[in-house]
Amino acid sequence: MAKKQFKAESKRLLDLMINSIYTNKEIFLREIISNASDAIDKLCYLSLTDDSVGLSRSDFAIDILLDKNARTITVRDNGIGMSMAEAEQNLGVIAKSGSYQFKGEMDGEKAESEDLSIIGQFGVGFYSAFMVSDEVTVISRKFGESEGVRWNSKGADGYTVTACEKESVGTDVIMHIKEDTEDEIYGSYLEVWKIKALVKKYSDYVRWPIRMDIEHQERFETGEKNDDGSPKYEYRMVTENETVNSMIPIWQRSKSEVTDEDCIAWYKEKNRDRKDPVALVRVNAEGAVSYKAMLFVPGEQNENVFTGDNKGAITLYSNGVMIMEKCDKLVHEYFGFVKGVVDSPDLSLNISRELLQHDRQLRIIGQNLEKRIKSELEKLLRDDRPKYQEFFKNFGVDIKCGICDEYGRWKDFLKDLLIFWTGEDSQVTLKEYVDAMPESQKAIYYASADTLKRAISLPQCEEVRKRGFSLIYLTSPLDEMVLSALGDQDGKRFCNVVTDDLGFDTDEEKKAAEERDIENRELLDFVKESVGEGLSKVKLSNKLASRPCALTTEGGVTLEMERYFRYGPSEEMRTVRATRVLELNPEHPAFSALQSAFTDNRDKAAHLAQVLYALAELSAGVEVEDPAAFTDAVTELF
Ligand code: ADP
């Protein structure tokens, strides 16, 4: 029979497993059991709607069979099984989920030793069997098929797949344990006590019974009598098939039984997450609707590399039976990053996705959980700002989108979770910002650019800071949309320092400015003319402090939005342009130079105008529209 080759990346992982010097080899059992448990979940779920499965919940189990003579451990399940194509697809190629991520980590030019340390942090799936085995055979029959499949591999040189007989649906994974070496007593994996301990340690919460034949001593009456007439006893070894795991899912257990650390360890293993979650919500609700929930806010973004999907990672259970793996209707999308489980006996077992949306119980659960998630996040915001900032870096965008969604329907619920930059490394909530505002400050000032640095260095900010007011700096068009959805904070309006009236000028000052504009009208028109088409307006400004000029916009589209739309899906979107306004600082020497050139030398004045416009573009962080004209204009000035 021809051997098939593993795909290259699988081979590398396999090599690593086989030659692994990793000390924590024992995790292989957890991996194989967890695959078995998943396979049972799938068939059990199917059995809810398909009578032909012919099994009820109590029929499902995982059996571990040890054979010291043959040096094998068999993990047997009566789950969904695999077809031949699936066996080939799933076991011949590196698996999709966690293992892929592991591979992703390995792809970098990392030292082998570093690769190895990762093994313990991720689930590494089926291949981990090769850490302790020199041959693995999988015999499986998929539900609905009459034939089985036999997959066999002795390691990196390939595998074979053949059709075979198998009486019942399910999968046997038969691992032939390696010979002992000086450093490693592989034979211990054939000992009942060892395997039992490993099941307890890693797979105690698996919902299905994990059974093993366990020998123990039994006292029995021999039938003879002692001298005093009492019955004579002797001991003999009996083998009993025992369920080794406690099976109660971790979320079903009380806080006194299971610590938060246990939950976090469970979460990390389940989600193959290396980082601790930043928040944990544990609920045990009794009342109109009873449910238990264990939810986590991940410490990092952990999206599925294949689908880009990072949503709806809450799994629904009804009395320990999974009824929906990814329920994205339980909490709103703005909390879509939350992972975990919700288990309620009040939920119907064969509920469909459509029905779920209208399910009253589920809505109540969802609302309560959202409140709990929010209050956990608020606690984090209060007690551990750096950690909250990290959270916001990862998932702030979900909250922001939530504020803008449905015409701001959720903004009041969510707005306290927002934080904004007020400097290179400080972020505050809007409430904190407003509370710190001096009496004389009337508005919340903000400046927007594509990076924080650029926003901070926008010329228009200077005047605001000079007055002792702080600004919030926005770094994406979404931020601007958020402010526009919010409208105000505690009655204070938002003021864009680039486009809005800062409200600093007295009536007299405004009047003087208008007069000054009229006086300089001819010059301003000349500047507009000299710059050309792209520019809509030129005006004088007194909010530029020490800078000669700035680029601002009028109307709804800002420079940030223009930048954002440039990568939009339609040509129409990509060509959206902001209405550009060039502001000149009449107090700056550059303006005096422009004025005198305008009187003495119009050509020079035109070049100065072009240079000023290009400078304004540069400081606004936009590309100089016509670099050739800019260089010419500068050269002409010498
Ligand atoms: P993962 O579990 O992360 O997907 P694995 O390498 O452990 O990766 O397994 C690969 C795939 O093989 C699984 O996703 C599953 O489809 C299939 N598989 C493994 N073990 C079993 C089993 N006992 N029964 C049915 N399918 C299985």
JSON list of N, CA, C and O in Angstrom, two decimals, residues 335 373-374 377-378 381 388 391-392 399 413-419 429:
[
{"chain": "A", "resi": 335, "resn": "PHE", "atom": "N", "xyz": [-20.26, 43.57, 22.29]},
{"chain": "A", "resi": 335, "resn": "PHE", "atom": "CA", "xyz": [-19.57, 42.68, 23.24]},
{"chain": "A", "resi": 335, "resn": "PHE", "atom": "C", "xyz": [-19.23, 41.35, 22.56]},
{"chain": "A", "resi": 335, "resn": "PHE", "atom": "O", "xyz": [-19.05, 40.33, 23.23]},
{"chain": "A", "resi": 373, "resn": "ILE", "atom": "N", "xyz": [-21.04, 42.23, 32.25]},
{"chain": "A", "resi": 373, "resn": "ILE", "atom": "CA", "xyz": [-19.80, 42.45, 31.48]},
{"chain": "A", "resi": 373, "resn": "ILE", "atom": "C", "xyz": [-19.39, 43.91, 31.61]},
{"chain": "A", "resi": 373, "resn": "ILE", "atom": "O", "xyz": [-18.23, 44.24, 31.88]},
{"chain": "A", "resi": 374, "resn": "LYS", "atom": "N", "xyz": [-20.39, 44.79, 31.46]},
{"chain": "A", "resi": 374, "resn": "LYS", "atom": "CA", "xyz": [-20.08, 46.22, 31.54]},
{"chain": "A", "resi": 374, "resn": "LYS", "atom": "C", "xyz": [-19.50, 46.56, 32.91]},
{"chain": "A", "resi": 374, "resn": "LYS", "atom": "O", "xyz": [-18.51, 47.27, 33.01]},
{"chain": "A", "resi": 377, "resn": "LEU", "atom": "N", "xyz": [-15.97, 45.51, 33.21]},
{"chain": "A", "resi": 377, "resn": "LEU", "atom": "CA", "xyz": [-15.07, 46.38, 32.46]},
{"chain": "A", "resi": 377, "resn": "LEU", "atom": "C", "xyz": [-14.88, 47.71, 33.17]},
{"chain": "A", "resi": 377, "resn": "LEU", "atom": "O", "xyz": [-13.78, 48.26, 33.21]},
{"chain": "A", "resi": 378, "resn": "GLU", "atom": "N", "xyz": [-15.95, 48.21, 33.77]},
{"chain": "A", "resi": 378, "resn": "GLU", "atom": "CA", "xyz": [-15.83, 49.47, 34.50]},
{"chain": "A", "resi": 378, "resn": "GLU", "atom": "C", "xyz": [-14.90, 49.32, 35.70]},
{"chain": "A", "resi": 378, "resn": "GLU", "atom": "O", "xyz": [-14.14, 50.23, 36.03]},
{"chain": "A", "resi": 381, "resn": "LEU", "atom": "N", "xyz": [-11.48, 49.44, 34.39]},
{"chain": "A", "resi": 381, "resn": "LEU", "atom": "CA", "xyz": [-11.18, 50.82, 34.01]},
{"chain": "A", "resi": 381, "resn": "LEU", "atom": "C", "xyz": [-10.77, 51.63, 35.24]},
{"chain": "A", "resi": 381, "resn": "LEU", "atom": "O", "xyz": [-9.85, 52.43, 35.22]},
{"chain": "A", "resi": 388, "resn": "TYR", "atom": "N", "xyz": [-6.78, 48.10, 31.20]},
{"chain": "A", "resi": 388, "resn": "TYR", "atom": "CA", "xyz": [-7.96, 48.52, 30.46]},
{"chain": "A", "resi": 388, "resn": "TYR", "atom": "C", "xyz": [-7.55, 49.09, 29.10]},
{"chain": "A", "resi": 388, "resn": "TYR", "atom": "O", "xyz": [-8.19, 48.84, 28.08]},
{"chain": "A", "resi": 391, "resn": "PHE", "atom": "N", "xyz": [-6.99, 46.35, 26.86]},
{"chain": "A", "resi": 391, "resn": "PHE", "atom": "CA", "xyz": [-8.29, 45.83, 26.41]},
{"chain": "A", "resi": 391, "resn": "PHE", "atom": "C", "xyz": [-8.86, 46.71, 25.32]},
{"chain": "A", "resi": 391, "resn": "PHE", "atom": "O", "xyz": [-9.33, 46.25, 24.28]},
{"chain": "A", "resi": 392, "resn": "PHE", "atom": "N", "xyz": [-8.78, 48.04, 25.55]},
{"chain": "A", "resi": 392, "resn": "PHE", "atom": "CA", "xyz": [-9.41, 48.96, 24.62]},
{"chain": "A", "resi": 392, "resn": "PHE", "atom": "C", "xyz": [-8.68, 48.96, 23.28]},
{"chain": "A", "resi": 392, "resn": "PHE", "atom": "O", "xyz": [-9.29, 49.15, 22.23]},
{"chain": "A", "resi": 399, "resn": "ILE", "atom": "N", "xyz": [-16.65, 48.53, 20.76]},
{"chain": "A", "resi": 399, "resn": "ILE", "atom": "CA", "xyz": [-17.46, 49.44, 21.58]},
{"chain": "A", "resi": 399, "resn": "ILE", "atom": "C", "xyz": [-17.83, 50.68, 20.74]},
{"chain": "A", "resi": 399, "resn": "ILE", "atom": "O", "xyz": [-18.98, 51.12, 20.75]},
{"chain": "A", "resi": 413, "resn": "PHE", "atom": "N", "xyz": [-25.57, 53.39, 27.18]},
{"chain": "A", "resi": 413, "resn": "PHE", "atom": "CA", "xyz": [-25.10, 52.20, 27.88]},
{"chain": "A", "resi": 413, "resn": "PHE", "atom": "C", "xyz": [-23.58, 52.06, 27.76]},
{"chain": "A", "resi": 413, "resn": "PHE", "atom": "O", "xyz": [-22.89, 51.63, 28.69]},
{"chain": "A", "resi": 414, "resn": "LEU", "atom": "N", "xyz": [-23.06, 52.46, 26.60]},
{"chain": "A", "resi": 414, "resn": "LEU", "atom": "CA", "xyz": [-21.66, 52.17, 26.31]},
{"chain": "A", "resi": 414, "resn": "LEU", "atom": "C", "xyz": [-20.67, 53.30, 26.55]},
{"chain": "A", "resi": 414, "resn": "LEU", "atom": "O", "xyz": [-19.47, 53.07, 26.68]},
{"chain": "A", "resi": 415, "resn": "LYS", "atom": "N", "xyz": [-21.19, 54.54, 26.62]},
{"chain": "A", "resi": 415, "resn": "LYS", "atom": "CA", "xyz": [-20.23, 55.64, 26.50]},
{"chain": "A", "resi": 415, "resn": "LYS", "atom": "C", "xyz": [-19.22, 55.71, 27.64]},
{"chain": "A", "resi": 415, "resn": "LYS", "atom": "O", "xyz": [-18.10, 56.17, 27.44]},
{"chain": "A", "resi": 416, "resn": "ASP", "atom": "N", "xyz": [-19.57, 55.21, 28.81]},
{"chain": "A", "resi": 416, "resn": "ASP", "atom": "CA", "xyz": [-18.61, 55.25, 29.93]},
{"chain": "A", "resi": 416, "resn": "ASP", "atom": "C", "xyz": [-17.44, 54.31, 29.71]},
{"chain": "A", "resi": 416, "resn": "ASP", "atom": "O", "xyz": [-16.46, 54.34, 30.45]},
{"chain": "A", "resi": 417, "resn": "LEU", "atom": "N", "xyz": [-17.55, 53.45, 28.72]},
{"chain": "A", "resi": 417, "resn": "LEU", "atom": "CA", "xyz": [-16.45, 52.51, 28.46]},
{"chain": "A", "resi": 417, "resn": "LEU", "atom": "C", "xyz": [-15.42, 53.08, 27.49]},
{"chain": "A", "resi": 417, "resn": "LEU", "atom": "O", "xyz": [-14.39, 52.47, 27.24]},
{"chain": "A", "resi": 418, "resn": "LEU", "atom": "N", "xyz": [-15.74, 54.24, 26.92]},
{"chain": "A", "resi": 418, "resn": "LEU", "atom": "CA", "xyz": [-14.82, 54.82, 25.94]},
{"chain": "A", "resi": 418, "resn": "LEU", "atom": "C", "xyz": [-13.65, 55.49, 26.64]},
{"chain": "A", "resi": 418, "resn": "LEU", "atom": "O", "xyz": [-13.82, 56.12, 27.68]},
{"chain": "A", "resi": 419, "resn": "ILE", "atom": "N", "xyz": [-12.48, 55.36, 26.05]},
{"chain": "A", "resi": 419, "resn": "ILE", "atom": "CA", "xyz": [-11.37, 56.20, 26.51]},
{"chain": "A", "resi": 419, "resn": "ILE", "atom": "C", "xyz": [-10.73, 56.86, 25.30]},
{"chain": "A", "resi": 419, "resn": "ILE", "atom": "O", "xyz": [-10.75, 56.31, 24.20]},
{"chain": "A", "resi": 429, "resn": "THR", "atom": "N", "xyz": [-11.55, 58.89, 30.17]},
{"chain": "A", "resi": 429, "resn": "THR", "atom": "CA", "xyz": [-12.95, 58.79, 29.75]},
{"chain": "A", "resi": 429, "resn": "THR", "atom": "C", "xyz": [-13.45, 60.22, 29.53]},
{"chain": "A", "resi": 429, "resn": "THR", "atom": "O", "xyz": [-12.84, 61.18, 30.00]}
]
